[in-house]
């Protein structure tokens, strides 16, 4: 399936920004189940410098700087990707989670090391006893790691209420756990924290979800949003994604932008500005299957 | 290790010295023999005599106090925290020990450099199993943004420092490594300068290796890192801020090496290059010598909450357009958790045995380590695994039962967060105390600097710290510790190379042209203003005080007419009433006059009191420490003591004491002005300092005249005489008008006489000249707003007709003069504001743009 994604971000400032530096991770990754067919990021006003690189986790990263005074900044990323069906593993064939945790701790092969790195605390996700306790019912003795993770996905979905007003980007994980409310980013962080509390690797994935408009209604422009979910590493299988917000294993509907230890590693657009006064922010996202493009 | 030992010479110097048997003593053997490498020093000190050493040391301490603030004081003048007191006896390092130390230091520096190159590259030490990956992955200074980024000239480590102790077995151990922002080289240099001036002949005769060659290598290394302009690179020292413990060392080093001292707000990244924001515009920066920790260096890619860093710096480093020494991310290598693995890493990375080992160490995250550590806990020092913290080692043997229990709990809960190290009883070295020579525990910090294209050179000397309490169990070096110079003896003749200026001349500002950072200009401007304001308040207060002293009775006070206006002038000055109404006291007694005077001088809760203004001047002076000459600084430091005396005056000194004190302050302040004028080159720094002085002096004159001349009184003579004295124009007046005192003549001389360097018009003329000499502003017309303000005020003064202005009205006022002065009193602050707007307000702090908010799917419906 071909998906077209348009992600527009507009900052409006009350006073001129004299210089600014930004980092964007708005270009989809390629993988065995995703291929980028076209991609471009438009920035207005024209930046004085634009640099592309691949970051520590292999995400396509754009650095740009503006040094002419400006009152607004608009960044539009347009991509078309092709999603291929994922190979779905039989969860019961996965090794017991304890065995995976032990392997991560002891094996020094490069791919295992890379996964091991994702078992450690990061800026926004720190393992702690409360998280471990919440996760424990899913991690029964010798349970295959994929079954445990799938169960955890289900439990987060049923125990937590989706609530846009409950949290913001600064809400700590403890608070989310306490109030049992949040958005996809919180649920992804929660799942990662639960995995790490059991010595397993937890990866944060940012991207988009293809949604269908309610039956009989037209697709609304700008009504979509970006999305986030989690992944864990399983020997032989590699990284397997789980979407706790929607209680499913992504397949064919999730467009992957970037991944890292948590949201902080993959923030779609961040910046440091000089001047600017107050600012307002507008984000509009359209995720449309190419066949029924409006 | 020392070959020759002979009996202690017949010298009272070491006669009663009794080292403890449980520790190695640097000077004496167990048999009370002076080690051979100490003998040249001990013999000469014996000849000199302990009392002569004491006498010279007393003199040196006066020097240190005057230099004081340069030497070791930071923070608020009242805080006066001294990281180290210097102790006069140096520590002597013999040639054999030095060979081992320098070989070991070079090897350790090479080891850490190779380790950093590997960890920020292929990570073979992880895949081979030599190093537990947790130590890297869980480390806050493993900067993933820098992985795969090769630093300029591929040098991962440019500076390195290590703390060494010598155990009872005579062998050295490294108890702390600094690979991020090594500090202490500046203190070492300051210590050397003081000690070599206290013991000049001994220093010469002992064949002590000089430090200058090391600092030359330091400068050469920094220059050679420059990606562009290698012939004449712009090098800045990025300070971690004035509140940092080592700020003065940073300022001192910057001045000594000729680098510009900057903070994060002075720098900006444009198009992958780093620039210094100066009065003359943006100047490219080639090398940053940083004292800011890794993660604070760039709010964009590293810690978003950092205010010390420069947004975009990582990106600039990535493109190789700027060299940062040490490179970003090097903090990773100073993790104490590495200690247990260093011997194996040394074999793997360098193919060598480790020459200078750490004490036996355990990283408690290793499953086998914890039981071993718990079993011998009382002989160990426990440190956090990831932060270098020689400041705070915890020797478990000294813990209370409760502390020990709490530690055991933490160790069991998060073993990976701790490193345990065998406690090495440090060696001792003599210090002079009241009861003669006493042994004290010793730690020495040695420094290495990279040489190009590879290798390191070690500073032949170091920063010794000795415990301030007796007994070798005293481990904590940070409280009340003293520092010492370290003398490395040379077998060859030492080179007399020096980097100090040839004579004791003031270090003038050598940075001509446009590279004065706006922030520095701002501080110089305020230093000029505060110093001048203090001088005028002191003079005014002194004149009032002297007249009060002459009064014989209350009746005389009532009969005299000058006290009301003069005290009103003092009030106006200390309350900043430049154009507002000036209140006059209704009734006065000698007691209320004295109280008003004392309050204006010493009440430091009043921002504008003399004490308050001097403190503000010191604060501004401290911020431009690297820009003013040593002598000028010394004068400022003297004021520090006088502030204390002023405060004492508040408790009720005799009036004559207060007047004497004011006299002294005035003299000191004029010395400051004089030195500033004499010792500063006429660059931008001077323009800003002098503009501050001129503006303040003009303001003070206008305020004085407004308080004293706009009302007609019966006997104007004594008041006018006081005005002339305060305005320092008495002699000129008498030369011109002999003894007849009249208001128009006085006003003319003080306000509008261009030939009087103390007149208001003279100050404005000088201001206009300075402004015209400043670098032109972009996007301004022919005349900048501040020049227009200055010229407008100047024009009015030029055209002023003083006699009609001074014409009294029937109510006994001089309304025309009052209006004229009030307008001037409004214009001067406007001029100051517009100067600030144009040149000084560059320090707008950058801030983080809120992340794009957490995003979400359209509800859990998919």
XYZ file of N, CA and C in Angstrom, chain B residues 106-186:
243
model
N 52.027 10.301 30.651
C 51.916 10.252 29.186
C 51.148 9.008 28.786
N 51.492 7.889 29.419
C 50.827 6.646 29.031
C 49.322 6.705 29.336
N 48.981 7.221 30.514
C 47.561 7.288 30.858
C 46.806 8.203 29.898
N 47.420 9.333 29.549
C 46.776 10.240 28.586
C 46.578 9.526 27.252
N 47.613 8.797 26.816
C 47.484 8.064 25.547
C 46.415 6.992 25.639
N 46.348 6.358 26.805
C 45.336 5.314 26.997
C 43.924 5.898 26.891
N 43.690 7.013 27.591
C 42.346 7.596 27.544
C 42.016 8.112 26.149
N 43.032 8.621 25.463
C 42.774 9.094 24.105
C 42.375 7.935 23.200
N 43.113 6.818 23.302
C 42.793 5.650 22.483
C 41.421 5.102 22.853
N 41.112 5.130 24.138
C 39.822 4.631 24.596
C 38.679 5.470 24.022
N 38.847 6.802 24.066
C 37.802 7.684 23.533
C 37.618 7.468 22.036
N 38.736 7.348 21.315
C 38.640 7.129 19.870
C 37.875 5.835 19.600
N 38.095 4.838 20.440
C 37.409 3.563 20.223
C 35.928 3.657 20.601
N 35.629 4.269 21.740
C 34.241 4.322 22.193
C 33.382 5.194 21.287
N 33.967 6.237 20.716
C 33.208 7.073 19.773
C 33.369 6.568 18.342
N 33.933 5.385 18.213
C 34.089 4.784 16.898
C 33.643 3.334 16.947
N 34.532 2.412 16.650
C 34.137 1.006 16.476
C 33.744 0.259 17.756
N 34.112 0.757 18.899
C 33.757 0.142 20.188
C 34.280 -1.280 20.331
N 35.506 -1.489 19.881
C 36.088 -2.834 19.987
C 36.254 -3.268 21.433
N 36.472 -2.302 22.334
C 36.650 -2.696 23.735
C 35.346 -3.252 24.314
N 34.226 -2.943 23.672
C 32.968 -3.530 24.118
C 32.744 -4.890 23.480
N 32.926 -4.982 22.168
C 32.660 -6.262 21.497
C 33.671 -7.319 21.925
N 34.865 -6.903 22.317
C 35.852 -7.877 22.775
C 35.618 -8.289 24.218
N 34.729 -7.599 24.900
C 34.432 -7.974 26.281
C 35.394 -7.393 27.309
N 36.292 -6.510 26.887
C 37.240 -5.940 27.843
C 36.536 -5.009 28.824
N 35.574 -4.280 28.328
C 34.890 -3.299 29.161
C 33.396 -3.620 29.188
N 32.798 -3.691 30.381
C 31.351 -3.912 30.435
C 30.611 -2.759 29.747
N 29.719 -3.070 28.817
C 29.052 -2.001 28.051
C 28.210 -1.064 28.909
N 27.757 -1.546 30.059
C 26.949 -0.671 30.923
C 27.691 0.617 31.220
N 29.008 0.495 31.406
C 29.799 1.640 31.821
C 29.733 2.739 30.768
N 29.509 2.344 29.531
C 29.371 3.331 28.458
C 27.901 3.718 28.270
N 27.060 2.722 28.115
C 25.663 3.003 27.741
C 24.898 3.741 28.829
N 25.259 3.520 30.077
C 24.516 4.167 31.160
C 25.182 5.473 31.587
N 26.226 5.878 30.880
C 26.964 7.070 31.280
C 26.352 8.329 30.670
N 26.090 9.308 31.509
C 25.465 10.542 31.031
C 26.318 11.320 30.048
N 27.621 11.107 30.064
C 28.485 11.847 29.146
C 28.863 11.040 27.909
N 28.183 9.930 27.683
C 28.355 9.260 26.400
C 27.447 10.002 25.431
N 28.015 10.914 24.663
C 27.215 11.797 23.812
C 27.006 11.131 22.455
N 25.815 10.571 22.297
C 25.532 9.849 21.065
C 25.592 10.764 19.841
N 25.279 12.057 20.070
C 25.318 13.012 18.957
C 26.728 13.156 18.397
N 27.749 12.773 19.163
C 29.136 12.941 18.726
C 29.740 11.636 18.223
N 28.982 10.552 18.311
C 29.533 9.274 17.879
C 29.876 9.352 16.391
N 31.076 8.898 16.060
C 31.492 8.906 14.662
C 32.013 10.255 14.178
N 32.089 11.240 15.052
C 32.607 12.552 14.659
C 34.077 12.650 15.088
N 34.981 12.688 14.122
C 36.397 12.776 14.488
C 36.756 14.204 14.829
N 37.440 14.416 15.936
C 37.829 15.783 16.285
C 38.981 16.255 15.396
N 39.224 17.576 15.357
C 40.304 18.114 14.534
C 41.637 17.426 14.827
N 42.366 17.147 13.791
C 43.667 16.475 13.838
C 43.570 15.129 14.535
N 42.322 14.647 14.615
C 42.087 13.338 15.188
C 42.624 13.202 16.614
N 42.661 14.309 17.331
C 43.131 14.242 18.714
C 41.927 14.236 19.645
N 41.722 13.119 20.315
C 40.567 12.977 21.195
C 40.774 13.598 22.555
N 42.033 13.820 22.908
C 42.319 14.375 24.216
C 43.405 15.420 24.025
N 43.154 16.646 24.417
C 44.150 17.706 24.278
C 44.785 18.051 25.611
N 43.989 17.906 26.668
C 44.479 18.203 28.014
C 44.057 17.058 28.923
N 44.909 16.769 29.869
C 44.582 15.695 30.805
C 45.224 16.027 32.139
N 44.532 15.709 33.224
C 45.120 15.920 34.544
C 44.778 14.722 35.415
N 45.627 14.441 36.382
C 45.379 13.319 37.280
C 45.864 13.654 38.680
N 45.135 13.155 39.661
C 45.536 13.312 41.059
C 46.297 12.068 41.496
N 47.507 12.275 42.004
C 48.334 11.145 42.425
C 48.558 11.172 43.934
N 48.569 9.986 44.519
C 49.045 9.867 45.899
C 50.133 8.798 45.902
N 51.006 8.884 46.911
C 52.030 7.856 47.064
C 51.690 7.069 48.322
N 51.571 5.763 48.162
C 51.191 4.908 49.280
C 52.364 4.644 50.209
N 52.097 3.958 51.327
C 53.162 3.646 52.292
C 54.296 2.836 51.662
N 53.998 2.101 50.585
C 55.031 1.314 49.915
C 55.903 2.166 48.998
N 55.617 3.462 48.914
C 56.429 4.338 48.073
C 55.972 4.388 46.627
N 54.945 3.590 46.274
C 54.484 3.573 44.885
C 53.337 4.572 44.690
N 53.289 5.159 43.490
C 52.237 6.142 43.187
C 50.968 5.458 42.715
N 49.833 6.057 43.062
C 48.533 5.585 42.561
C 47.764 6.809 42.054
N 46.991 6.588 40.992
C 46.153 7.676 40.476
C 44.779 7.550 41.093
N 44.357 8.549 41.859
C 43.046 8.426 42.495
C 41.957 9.190 41.761
N 42.337 9.998 40.761
C 41.302 10.693 39.990
C 41.864 11.098 38.636
N 41.036 10.928 37.586
C 41.443 11.344 36.248
C 40.524 12.445 35.767
N 41.078 13.405 35.065
C 40.252 14.470 34.478
C 40.485 14.522 32.975
N 39.469 14.113 32.240
C 39.614 14.098 30.773
C 38.648 15.060 30.104
N 37.817 15.727 30.897
C 36.802 16.594 30.294
C 37.268 18.046 30.268
N 37.372 18.652 31.419
C 37.827 20.040 31.496
C 38.848 20.125 32.618
N 40.049 19.575 32.402
C 41.029 19.523 33.497
C 41.285 20.913 34.053
N 41.333 21.018 35.361
C 41.541 22.329 35.962
C 42.743 22.287 36.891
N 43.236 23.427 37.267
C 44.309 23.511 38.252
C 45.623 24.008 37.696
N 45.770 24.014 36.356
C 47.046 24.460 35.793
C 47.290 25.934 36.124
N 46.210 26.718 36.130
C 46.346 28.139 36.451
C 46.767 28.364 37.895
